[in-house]
Short mmCIF file of C-alpha atoms in Angstrom, two decimals:
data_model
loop_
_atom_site.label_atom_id
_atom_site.label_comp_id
_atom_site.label_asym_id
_atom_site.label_seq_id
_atom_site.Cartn_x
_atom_site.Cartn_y
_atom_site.Cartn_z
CA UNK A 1 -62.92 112.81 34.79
CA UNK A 2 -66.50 113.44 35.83
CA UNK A 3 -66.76 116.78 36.92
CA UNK A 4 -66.42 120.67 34.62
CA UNK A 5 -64.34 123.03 35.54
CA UNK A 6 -66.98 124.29 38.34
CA UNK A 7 -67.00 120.90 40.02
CA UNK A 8 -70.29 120.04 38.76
CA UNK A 9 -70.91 116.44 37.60
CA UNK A 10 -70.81 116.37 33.85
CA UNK A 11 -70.15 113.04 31.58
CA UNK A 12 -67.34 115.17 29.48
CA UNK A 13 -65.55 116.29 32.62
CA UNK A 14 -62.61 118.42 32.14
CA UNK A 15 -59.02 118.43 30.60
CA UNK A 16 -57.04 118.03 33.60
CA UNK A 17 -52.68 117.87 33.58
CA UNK A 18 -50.75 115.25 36.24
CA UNK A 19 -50.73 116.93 39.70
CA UNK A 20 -47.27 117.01 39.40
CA UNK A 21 -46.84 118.97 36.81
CA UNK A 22 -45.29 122.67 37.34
CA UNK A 23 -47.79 124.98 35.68
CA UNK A 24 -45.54 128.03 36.13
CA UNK A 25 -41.83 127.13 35.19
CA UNK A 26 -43.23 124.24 32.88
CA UNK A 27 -41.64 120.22 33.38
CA UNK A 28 -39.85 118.41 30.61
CA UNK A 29 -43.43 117.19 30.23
CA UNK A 30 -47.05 119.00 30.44
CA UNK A 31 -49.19 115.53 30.43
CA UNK A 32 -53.21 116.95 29.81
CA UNK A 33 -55.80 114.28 29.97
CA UNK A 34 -58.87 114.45 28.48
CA UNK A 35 -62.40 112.50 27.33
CA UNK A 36 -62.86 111.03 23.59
CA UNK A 37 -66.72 111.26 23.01
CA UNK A 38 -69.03 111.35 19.84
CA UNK A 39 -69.78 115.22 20.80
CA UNK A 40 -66.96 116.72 19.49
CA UNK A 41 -66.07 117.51 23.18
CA UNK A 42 -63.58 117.38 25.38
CA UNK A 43 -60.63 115.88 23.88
CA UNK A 44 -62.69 114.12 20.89
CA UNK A 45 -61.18 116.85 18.27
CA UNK A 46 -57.80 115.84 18.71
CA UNK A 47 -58.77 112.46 16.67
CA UNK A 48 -58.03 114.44 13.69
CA UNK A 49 -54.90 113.81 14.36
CA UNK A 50 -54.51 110.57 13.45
CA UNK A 51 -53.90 110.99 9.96
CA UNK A 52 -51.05 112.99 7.98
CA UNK A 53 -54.20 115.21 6.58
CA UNK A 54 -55.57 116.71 10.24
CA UNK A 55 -51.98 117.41 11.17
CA UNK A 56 -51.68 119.56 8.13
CA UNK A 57 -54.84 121.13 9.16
CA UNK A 58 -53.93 122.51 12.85
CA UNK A 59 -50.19 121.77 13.28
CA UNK A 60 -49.39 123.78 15.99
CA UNK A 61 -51.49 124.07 19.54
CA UNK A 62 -51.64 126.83 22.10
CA UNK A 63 -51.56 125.92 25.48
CA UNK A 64 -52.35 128.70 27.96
CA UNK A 65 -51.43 128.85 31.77
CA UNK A 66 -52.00 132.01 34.33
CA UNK A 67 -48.19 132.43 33.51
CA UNK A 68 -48.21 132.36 30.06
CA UNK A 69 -49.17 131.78 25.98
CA UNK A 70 -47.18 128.99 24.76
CA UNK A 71 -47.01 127.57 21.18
CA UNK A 72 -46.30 124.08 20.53
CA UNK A 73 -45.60 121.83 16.99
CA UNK A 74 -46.59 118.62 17.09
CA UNK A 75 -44.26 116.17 16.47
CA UNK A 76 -46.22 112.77 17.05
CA UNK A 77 -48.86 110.74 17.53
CA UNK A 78 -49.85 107.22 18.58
CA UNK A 79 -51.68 104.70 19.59
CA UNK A 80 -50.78 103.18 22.99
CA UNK A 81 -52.07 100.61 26.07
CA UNK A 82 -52.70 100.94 29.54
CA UNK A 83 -52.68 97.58 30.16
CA UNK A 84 -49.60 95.67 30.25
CA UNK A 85 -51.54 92.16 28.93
CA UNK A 86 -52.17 94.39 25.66
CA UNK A 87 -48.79 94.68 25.46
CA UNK A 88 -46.95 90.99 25.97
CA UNK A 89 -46.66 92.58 29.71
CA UNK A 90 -45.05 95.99 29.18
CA UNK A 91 -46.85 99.75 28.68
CA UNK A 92 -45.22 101.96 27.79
CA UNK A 93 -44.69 105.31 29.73
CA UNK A 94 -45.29 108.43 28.04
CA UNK A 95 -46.68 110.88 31.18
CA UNK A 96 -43.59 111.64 33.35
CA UNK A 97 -42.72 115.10 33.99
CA UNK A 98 -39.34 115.00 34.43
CA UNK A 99 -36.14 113.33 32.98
CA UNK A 100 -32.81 113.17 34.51
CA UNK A 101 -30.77 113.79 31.33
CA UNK A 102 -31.07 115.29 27.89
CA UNK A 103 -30.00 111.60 26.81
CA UNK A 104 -32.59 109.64 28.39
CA UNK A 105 -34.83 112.49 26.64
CA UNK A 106 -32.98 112.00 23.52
CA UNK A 107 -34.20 107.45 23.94
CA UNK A 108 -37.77 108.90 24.64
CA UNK A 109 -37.92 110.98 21.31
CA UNK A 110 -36.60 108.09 19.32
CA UNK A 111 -39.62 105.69 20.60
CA UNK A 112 -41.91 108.26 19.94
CA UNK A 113 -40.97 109.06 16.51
CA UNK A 114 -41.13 104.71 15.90
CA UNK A 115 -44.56 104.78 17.07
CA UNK A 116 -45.91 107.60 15.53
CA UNK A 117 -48.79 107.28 12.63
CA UNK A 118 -46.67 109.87 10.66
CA UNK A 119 -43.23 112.08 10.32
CA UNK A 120 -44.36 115.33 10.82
CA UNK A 121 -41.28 117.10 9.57
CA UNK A 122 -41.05 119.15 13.08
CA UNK A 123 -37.22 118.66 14.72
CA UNK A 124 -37.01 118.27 18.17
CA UNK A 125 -34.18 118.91 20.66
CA UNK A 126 -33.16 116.96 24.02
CA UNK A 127 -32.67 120.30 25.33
CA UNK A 128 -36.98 120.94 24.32
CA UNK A 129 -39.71 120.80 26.46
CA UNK A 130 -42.94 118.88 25.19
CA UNK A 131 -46.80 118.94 25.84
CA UNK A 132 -48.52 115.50 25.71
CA UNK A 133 -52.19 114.92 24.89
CA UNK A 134 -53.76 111.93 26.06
CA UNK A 135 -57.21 110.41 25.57
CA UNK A 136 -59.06 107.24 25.06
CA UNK A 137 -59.59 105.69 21.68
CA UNK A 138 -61.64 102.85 20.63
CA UNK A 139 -58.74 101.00 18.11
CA UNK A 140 -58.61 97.73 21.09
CA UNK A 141 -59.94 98.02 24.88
CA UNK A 142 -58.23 100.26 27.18
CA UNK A 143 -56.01 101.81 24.32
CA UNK A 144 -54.64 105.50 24.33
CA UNK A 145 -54.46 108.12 21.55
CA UNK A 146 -51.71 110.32 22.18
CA UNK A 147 -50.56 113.85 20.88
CA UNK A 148 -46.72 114.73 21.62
CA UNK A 149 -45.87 118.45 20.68
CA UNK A 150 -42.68 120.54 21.45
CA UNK A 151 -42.68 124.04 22.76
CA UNK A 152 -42.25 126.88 20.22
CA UNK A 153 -38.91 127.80 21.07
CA UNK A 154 -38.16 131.24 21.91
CA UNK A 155 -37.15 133.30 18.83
CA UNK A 156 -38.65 130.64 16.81
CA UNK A 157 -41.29 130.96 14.19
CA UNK A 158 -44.24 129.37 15.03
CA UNK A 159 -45.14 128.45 11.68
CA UNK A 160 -44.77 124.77 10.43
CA UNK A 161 -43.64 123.24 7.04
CA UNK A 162 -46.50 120.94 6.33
CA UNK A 163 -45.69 119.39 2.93
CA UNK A 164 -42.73 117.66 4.57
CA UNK A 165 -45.15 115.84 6.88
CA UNK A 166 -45.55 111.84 5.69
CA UNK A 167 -47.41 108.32 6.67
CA UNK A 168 -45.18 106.08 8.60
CA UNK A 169 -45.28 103.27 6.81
CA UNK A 170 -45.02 100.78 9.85
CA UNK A 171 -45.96 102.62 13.39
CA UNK A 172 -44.88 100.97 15.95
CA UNK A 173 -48.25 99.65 18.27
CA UNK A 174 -49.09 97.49 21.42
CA UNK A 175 -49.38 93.73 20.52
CA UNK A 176 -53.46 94.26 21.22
CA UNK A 177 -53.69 96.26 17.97
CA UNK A 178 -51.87 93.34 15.53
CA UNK A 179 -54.23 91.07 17.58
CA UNK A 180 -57.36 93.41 16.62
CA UNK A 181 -56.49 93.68 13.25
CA UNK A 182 -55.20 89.74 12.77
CA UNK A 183 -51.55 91.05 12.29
CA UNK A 184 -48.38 90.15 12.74
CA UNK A 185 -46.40 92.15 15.51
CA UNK A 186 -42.94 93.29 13.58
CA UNK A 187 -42.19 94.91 17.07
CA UNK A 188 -42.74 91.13 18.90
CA UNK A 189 -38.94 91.22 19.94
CA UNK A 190 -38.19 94.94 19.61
CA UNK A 191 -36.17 96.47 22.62
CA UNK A 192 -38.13 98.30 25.47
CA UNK A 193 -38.06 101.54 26.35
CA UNK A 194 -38.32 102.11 30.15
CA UNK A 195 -38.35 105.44 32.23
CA UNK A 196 -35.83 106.02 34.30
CA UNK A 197 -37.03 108.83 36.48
#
């Protein structure tokens, strides 16, 4: 978080994935963490994708390991907590690596697509394997701006039908955000997702 690449203190630090991650055979889940800033560093571009318009603008990322060039279409993206009292006691988990089935896969893609700021148009499988984006944002203390894509699959083109791509009329956000905003929470009694390892 506070050193570059080099290991040299530096306030942007360095995008950084979960030390759990497998960078070679890829998990279920490639978590990258990074800093929001007013630079335009770091992970501070990836704002841009918190409307409909900066999707249509860069709607598919690259992702490059030592063992490969991967292409991935976004799907979603939200606004999250880390805290569980922003939340009416519950966060929830987006950075696992691993699932156990394609159905508990199948829950997680449902409460992504309820929370995300827009319907980007881009299917996604049980079978797929995803790339999350994380970083701080300034909508309520401690929240989380987050960037789910899915992997190009193979055979696939990698381009991406934009003009299908619309607002979500009512995303799906911690309690801390309706609080911000002096908002009602139509979520208050919605059911909870929960990983299951």
């Amino acid at each position: 978080l506070r050193r570059n690449f080099y290991k040299q203190n530096n306030v942007f630090g360095c995008p950084f994935v979960l030390k759990d991650n497998d960078m070679q055979n890829l998990d279920r889940n490639t978590v990258i963490y990074g800093h929001n800033n007013n630079s335009n560093l770091a992970f501070a571009p990836i704002n841009k994708y918190k409307t409909v318009d900066g999707f249509k603008r860069a709607p598919v990322i690259q992702f490059d390991t030592l063992y490969g060039t991967y292409k991935w279409k976004i799907v979603a993206a939200f606004i999250t907590n880390t805290v569980a009292n922003d939340d009416n006691e519950y966060i929830f988990n987006y950075n696992f690596t691993k699932m156990k089935s394609d159905d508990d896969f199948a829950e997680y893609i449902e409460e992504i697509k309820q929370r995300s700021l827009y319907d980007t148009g881009v299917d996604i499988k049980p079978s797929d394997k995803i790339l999350t984006l994380s970083t701080c944002t300034h909508d309520f203390d401690d929240a989380r701006f987050v960037v789910v894509a899915r992997l190009v699959r193979e055979g696939e083109s990698s381009k991406v039908n934009t003009s299908k791509a619309v607002k979500n009329s009512k995303p799906r956000y911690p309690q801390a955000y309706y609080d911000v905003n002096n908002k009602d929470n139509p979520y208050l009694d919605a059911k909870r997702w929960y990983y299951k390892g």
